[in-house]
Amino acid sequence: MFSGCAGGAKFATGHLSQTLPKTTLVICLLLVALFWEPLLGFGARTRRDSTSRGRTAESIHKTRCHPYPLKILWLDNESSTALLDSRQKVALFLEKARDAGFNVVVPDVKNYMGFGFYRSSILPRASSVGGAPYPKDFDFLAAVVEEALARGLHVHAGINLFSEGGKGLLPSQRVGPIYEHPEWQTVLYDRWAQLSFSTGLTTRTLAVNSRGSSGISVY
């Protein structure tokens, strides 16, 4: 087997010698020898590099950004106002969150009506939420950040963007900076018919039923 292979190699080399100049043949062999190893090693290096990049990304993810895997708890300042309107309540809430296994909390610090729950020289502070008074001097964001960090929790603030006023059913719910600056408003006109009552309530007429003998039809 070995001698046959050697003979075949000799025949192939001799054949090439007859068809190509010897100088050209030598150059071709040198080029093959020069590029053969890098071509073979390229795939292995690519695999090593991608594995290294994966480990680096994972380590940065764990150490610099936030813990992994993420267990996030959203602190809704609309539905949970009474539970989060003092530092003591925030501390108790975060204590329970940590014990339950959460490692990231997202406090709601700007509501859809455009009011903030932190000290700001630009954003108006929330004085009431859902009709209930909210403590004026309470910096909700500062309290969450300080109490969360003391318990090893990460904090990411949640902010409602481009939402500076509420459009509720009651006049008391139609509040926000946008009403003080109507020039900021972008109004969406729809085709739904709407009924307005003397009490200030409004409702949409989503369907038209057959009129009864003592009823009225709304179009």
GROMACS .gro file of C-alpha atoms in nm:
model
  219
    1MET     CA    1   0.000   0.000   0.000
    2PHE     CA    2   0.275   0.243   0.096
    3SER     CA    3   0.481   0.180  -0.215
    4GLY     CA    4   0.176   0.216  -0.434
    5CYS     CA    5   0.093   0.552  -0.278
    6ALA     CA    6   0.450   0.663  -0.313
    7GLY     CA    7   0.448   0.555  -0.677
    8GLY     CA    8   0.129   0.746  -0.737
    9ALA     CA    9   0.279   1.056  -0.581
   10LYS     CA   10   0.589   1.018  -0.796
   11PHE     CA   11   0.375   0.976  -1.108
   12ALA     CA   12   0.167   1.284  -1.024
   13THR     CA   13   0.477   1.491  -0.959
   14GLY     CA   14   0.634   1.374  -1.281
   15HIS     CA   15   0.317   1.454  -1.474
   16LEU     CA   16   0.309   1.806  -1.336
   17SER     CA   17   0.678   1.848  -1.418
   18GLN     CA   18   0.603   1.770  -1.779
   19THR     CA   19   0.318   2.022  -1.811
   20LEU     CA   20   0.438   2.308  -1.589
   21PRO     CA   21   0.776   2.478  -1.567
   22LYS     CA   22   0.973   2.371  -1.263
   23THR     CA   23   0.983   2.726  -1.127
   24THR     CA   24   0.602   2.753  -1.141
   25LEU     CA   25   0.565   2.416  -0.969
   26VAL     CA   26   0.795   2.520  -0.685
   27ILE     CA   27   0.607   2.847  -0.635
   28CYS     CA   28   0.272   2.662  -0.622
   29LEU     CA   29   0.406   2.417  -0.362
   30LEU     CA   30   0.541   2.705  -0.151
   31LEU     CA   31   0.205   2.885  -0.164
   32VAL     CA   32   0.020   2.569  -0.058
   33ALA     CA   33   0.261   2.520   0.232
   34LEU     CA   34   0.225   2.887   0.331
   35PHE     CA   35  -0.156   2.899   0.342
   36TRP     CA   36  -0.246   2.542   0.429
   37GLU     CA   37  -0.193   2.572   0.809
   38PRO     CA   38  -0.376   2.905   0.851
   39LEU     CA   39  -0.672   2.769   0.651
   40LEU     CA   40  -0.689   2.458   0.867
   41GLY     CA   41  -0.655   2.655   1.189
   42PHE     CA   42  -0.913   2.923   1.099
   43GLY     CA   43  -1.216   2.721   1.208
   44ALA     CA   44  -1.061   2.624   1.540
   45ARG     CA   45  -0.959   2.984   1.611
   46THR     CA   46  -1.308   3.110   1.522
   47ARG     CA   47  -1.464   2.860   1.763
   48ARG     CA   48  -1.220   2.958   2.037
   49ASP     CA   49  -1.281   3.330   1.979
   50SER     CA   50  -1.660   3.295   1.985
   51THR     CA   51  -1.644   3.087   2.304
   52SER     CA   52  -1.416   3.347   2.463
   53ARG     CA   53  -1.651   3.630   2.359
   54GLY     CA   54  -1.948   3.437   2.506
   55ARG     CA   55  -1.771   3.395   2.840
   56THR     CA   56  -1.667   3.761   2.844
   57ALA     CA   57  -2.022   3.882   2.768
   58GLU     CA   58  -2.166   3.656   3.036
   59SER     CA   59  -1.915   3.774   3.293
   60ILE     CA   60  -1.983   4.143   3.212
   61HIS     CA   61  -2.357   4.069   3.226
   62LYS     CA   62  -2.319   3.921   3.572
   63THR     CA   63  -2.081   4.172   3.726
   64ARG     CA   64  -2.139   4.513   3.568
   65CYS     CA   65  -2.501   4.535   3.453
   66HIS     CA   66  -2.731   4.333   3.675
   67PRO     CA   67  -2.761   3.987   3.828
   68TYR     CA   68  -2.830   3.683   3.616
   69PRO     CA   69  -3.087   3.539   3.578
   70LEU     CA   70  -3.314   3.842   3.621
   71LYS     CA   71  -3.606   3.829   3.863
   72ILE     CA   72  -3.778   4.165   3.822
   73LEU     CA   73  -4.053   4.319   4.033
   74TRP     CA   74  -4.246   4.621   3.901
   75LEU     CA   75  -4.352   4.873   4.168
   76ASP     CA   76  -4.669   5.028   4.027
   77ASN     CA   77  -4.728   5.368   4.184
   78GLU     CA   78  -5.088   5.385   4.063
   79SER     CA   79  -5.242   5.068   4.204
   80SER     CA   80  -5.000   5.033   4.498
   81THR     CA   81  -4.989   5.396   4.615
   82ALA     CA   82  -5.097   5.325   4.973
   83LEU     CA   83  -4.826   5.056   5.006
   84LEU     CA   84  -4.540   5.276   4.885
   85ASP     CA   85  -4.602   5.630   5.015
   86SER     CA   86  -4.340   5.632   5.293
   87ARG     CA   87  -3.982   5.516   5.345
   88GLN     CA   88  -4.091   5.266   5.609
   89LYS     CA   89  -4.344   5.107   5.374
   90VAL     CA   90  -4.090   5.096   5.092
   91ALA     CA   91  -3.832   4.926   5.317
   92LEU     CA   92  -4.084   4.665   5.430
   93PHE     CA   93  -4.195   4.602   5.071
   94LEU     CA   94  -3.837   4.558   4.948
   95GLU     CA   95  -3.756   4.328   5.239
   96LYS     CA   96  -4.036   4.098   5.128
   97ALA     CA   97  -3.929   4.127   4.764
   98ARG     CA   98  -3.574   4.019   4.847
   99ASP     CA   99  -3.694   3.730   5.063
  100ALA     CA  100  -3.920   3.618   4.775
  101GLY     CA  101  -3.615   3.591   4.546
  102PHE     CA  102  -3.637   3.910   4.340
  103ASN     CA  103  -3.307   4.079   4.250
  104VAL     CA  104  -3.424   4.379   4.040
  105VAL     CA  105  -3.699   4.631   4.117
  106VAL     CA  106  -3.849   4.882   3.872
  107PRO     CA  107  -4.019   5.171   4.056
  108ASP     CA  108  -4.283   5.364   3.861
  109VAL     CA  109  -4.151   5.721   3.903
  110LYS     CA  110  -4.346   5.914   3.636
  111ASN     CA  111  -4.710   5.831   3.579
  112TYR     CA  112  -4.913   5.856   3.262
  113MET     CA  113  -5.058   6.190   3.375
  114GLY     CA  114  -4.711   6.347   3.366
  115PHE     CA  115  -4.642   6.376   3.740
  116GLY     CA  116  -4.322   6.260   3.904
  117PHE     CA  117  -4.247   6.077   4.226
  118TYR     CA  118  -3.901   6.226   4.277
  119ARG     CA  119  -3.744   6.568   4.327
  120SER     CA  120  -3.708   6.754   4.000
  121SER     CA  121  -3.673   7.117   3.895
  122ILE     CA  122  -3.860   7.039   3.571
  123LEU     CA  123  -4.116   6.766   3.631
  124PRO     CA  124  -4.419   6.859   3.848
  125ARG     CA  125  -4.455   6.648   4.161
  126ALA     CA  126  -4.756   6.425   4.222
  127SER     CA  127  -4.984   6.564   4.492
  128SER     CA  128  -5.257   6.300   4.456
  129VAL     CA  129  -5.296   5.961   4.293
  130GLY     CA  130  -5.637   5.821   4.204
  131GLY     CA  131  -5.806   6.090   4.410
  132ALA     CA  132  -5.605   6.006   4.724
  133PRO     CA  133  -5.350   6.261   4.854
  134TYR     CA  134  -4.983   6.183   4.806
  135PRO     CA  135  -4.719   6.314   5.050
  136LYS     CA  136  -4.557   6.624   4.898
  137ASP     CA  137  -4.210   6.588   5.045
  138PHE     CA  138  -4.168   6.216   4.989
  139ASP     CA  139  -3.901   6.132   4.730
  140PHE     CA  140  -4.015   5.785   4.627
  141LEU     CA  141  -3.726   5.719   4.388
  142ALA     CA  142  -3.458   5.815   4.641
  143ALA     CA  143  -3.619   5.594   4.905
  144VAL     CA  144  -3.634   5.295   4.670
  145VAL     CA  145  -3.274   5.336   4.552
  146GLU     CA  146  -3.132   5.367   4.904
  147GLU     CA  147  -3.339   5.087   5.058
  148ALA     CA  148  -3.289   4.854   4.761
  149LEU     CA  149  -2.912   4.896   4.751
  150ALA     CA  150  -2.898   4.829   5.125
  151ARG     CA  151  -3.058   4.491   5.049
  152GLY     CA  152  -2.847   4.405   4.745
  153LEU     CA  153  -3.123   4.478   4.493
  154HIS     CA  154  -3.070   4.653   4.160
  155VAL     CA  155  -3.295   4.944   4.059
  156HIS     CA  156  -3.415   5.058   3.716
  157ALA     CA  157  -3.654   5.355   3.709
  158GLY     CA  158  -3.976   5.317   3.507
  159ILE     CA  159  -4.092   5.631   3.323
  160ASN     CA  160  -4.399   5.688   3.104
  161LEU     CA  161  -4.267   5.880   2.801
  162PHE     CA  162  -4.470   6.127   2.595
  163SER     CA  163  -4.761   6.096   2.834
  164GLU     CA  164  -4.828   6.427   3.005
  165GLY     CA  165  -5.198   6.415   3.086
  166GLY     CA  166  -5.481   6.179   3.175
  167LYS     CA  167  -5.797   6.142   2.967
  168GLY     CA  168  -6.031   5.979   3.217
  169LEU     CA  169  -6.408   5.964   3.237
  170LEU     CA  170  -6.429   6.209   3.528
  171PRO     CA  171  -6.319   6.574   3.502
  172SER     CA  172  -6.097   6.518   3.807
  173GLN     CA  173  -5.903   6.259   3.607
  174ARG     CA  174  -5.827   6.498   3.322
  175VAL     CA  175  -5.517   6.649   3.475
  176GLY     CA  176  -5.152   6.694   3.387
  177PRO     CA  177  -4.908   6.947   3.241
  178ILE     CA  178  -5.064   6.901   2.897
  179TYR     CA  179  -5.379   7.082   3.011
  180GLU     CA  180  -5.172   7.383   3.114
  181HIS     CA  181  -4.997   7.376   2.775
  182PRO     CA  182  -5.255   7.285   2.511
  183GLU     CA  183  -5.001   7.372   2.241
  184TRP     CA  184  -4.818   7.052   2.339
  185GLN     CA  185  -5.116   6.832   2.268
  186THR     CA  186  -5.146   6.584   1.988
  187VAL     CA  187  -5.513   6.499   1.947
  188LEU     CA  188  -5.628   6.175   1.790
  189TYR     CA  189  -5.967   6.214   1.627
  190ASP     CA  190  -6.165   5.895   1.596
  191ARG     CA  191  -6.498   5.814   1.442
  192TRP     CA  192  -6.670   5.675   1.747
  193ALA     CA  193  -6.985   5.853   1.856
  194GLN     CA  194  -6.971   5.972   2.215
  195LEU     CA  195  -7.235   6.074   2.466
  196SER     CA  196  -7.169   6.348   2.722
  197PHE     CA  197  -7.383   6.371   3.036
  198SER     CA  198  -7.450   6.676   3.252
  199THR     CA  199  -7.248   6.516   3.531
  200GLY     CA  200  -6.933   6.534   3.317
  201LEU     CA  201  -6.928   6.162   3.240
  202THR     CA  202  -6.877   6.049   2.881
  203THR     CA  203  -6.931   5.715   2.714
  204ARG     CA  204  -6.877   5.572   2.370
  205THR     CA  205  -7.159   5.426   2.167
  206LEU     CA  206  -6.993   5.114   2.038
  207ALA     CA  207  -7.304   4.965   1.875
  208VAL     CA  208  -7.656   5.060   1.767
  209ASN     CA  209  -7.942   4.837   1.873
  210SER     CA  210  -8.294   4.833   1.733
  211ARG     CA  211  -8.497   5.114   1.885
  212GLY     CA  212  -8.773   5.012   2.121
  213SER     CA  213  -9.114   5.178   2.123
  214SER     CA  214  -9.013   5.412   2.406
  215GLY     CA  215  -8.644   5.441   2.323
  216ILE     CA  216  -8.415   5.660   2.114
  217SER     CA  217  -8.147   5.576   1.861
  218VAL     CA  218  -7.802   5.733   1.872
  219TYR     CA  219  -7.602   5.777   1.549
   0.00000   0.00000   0.00000
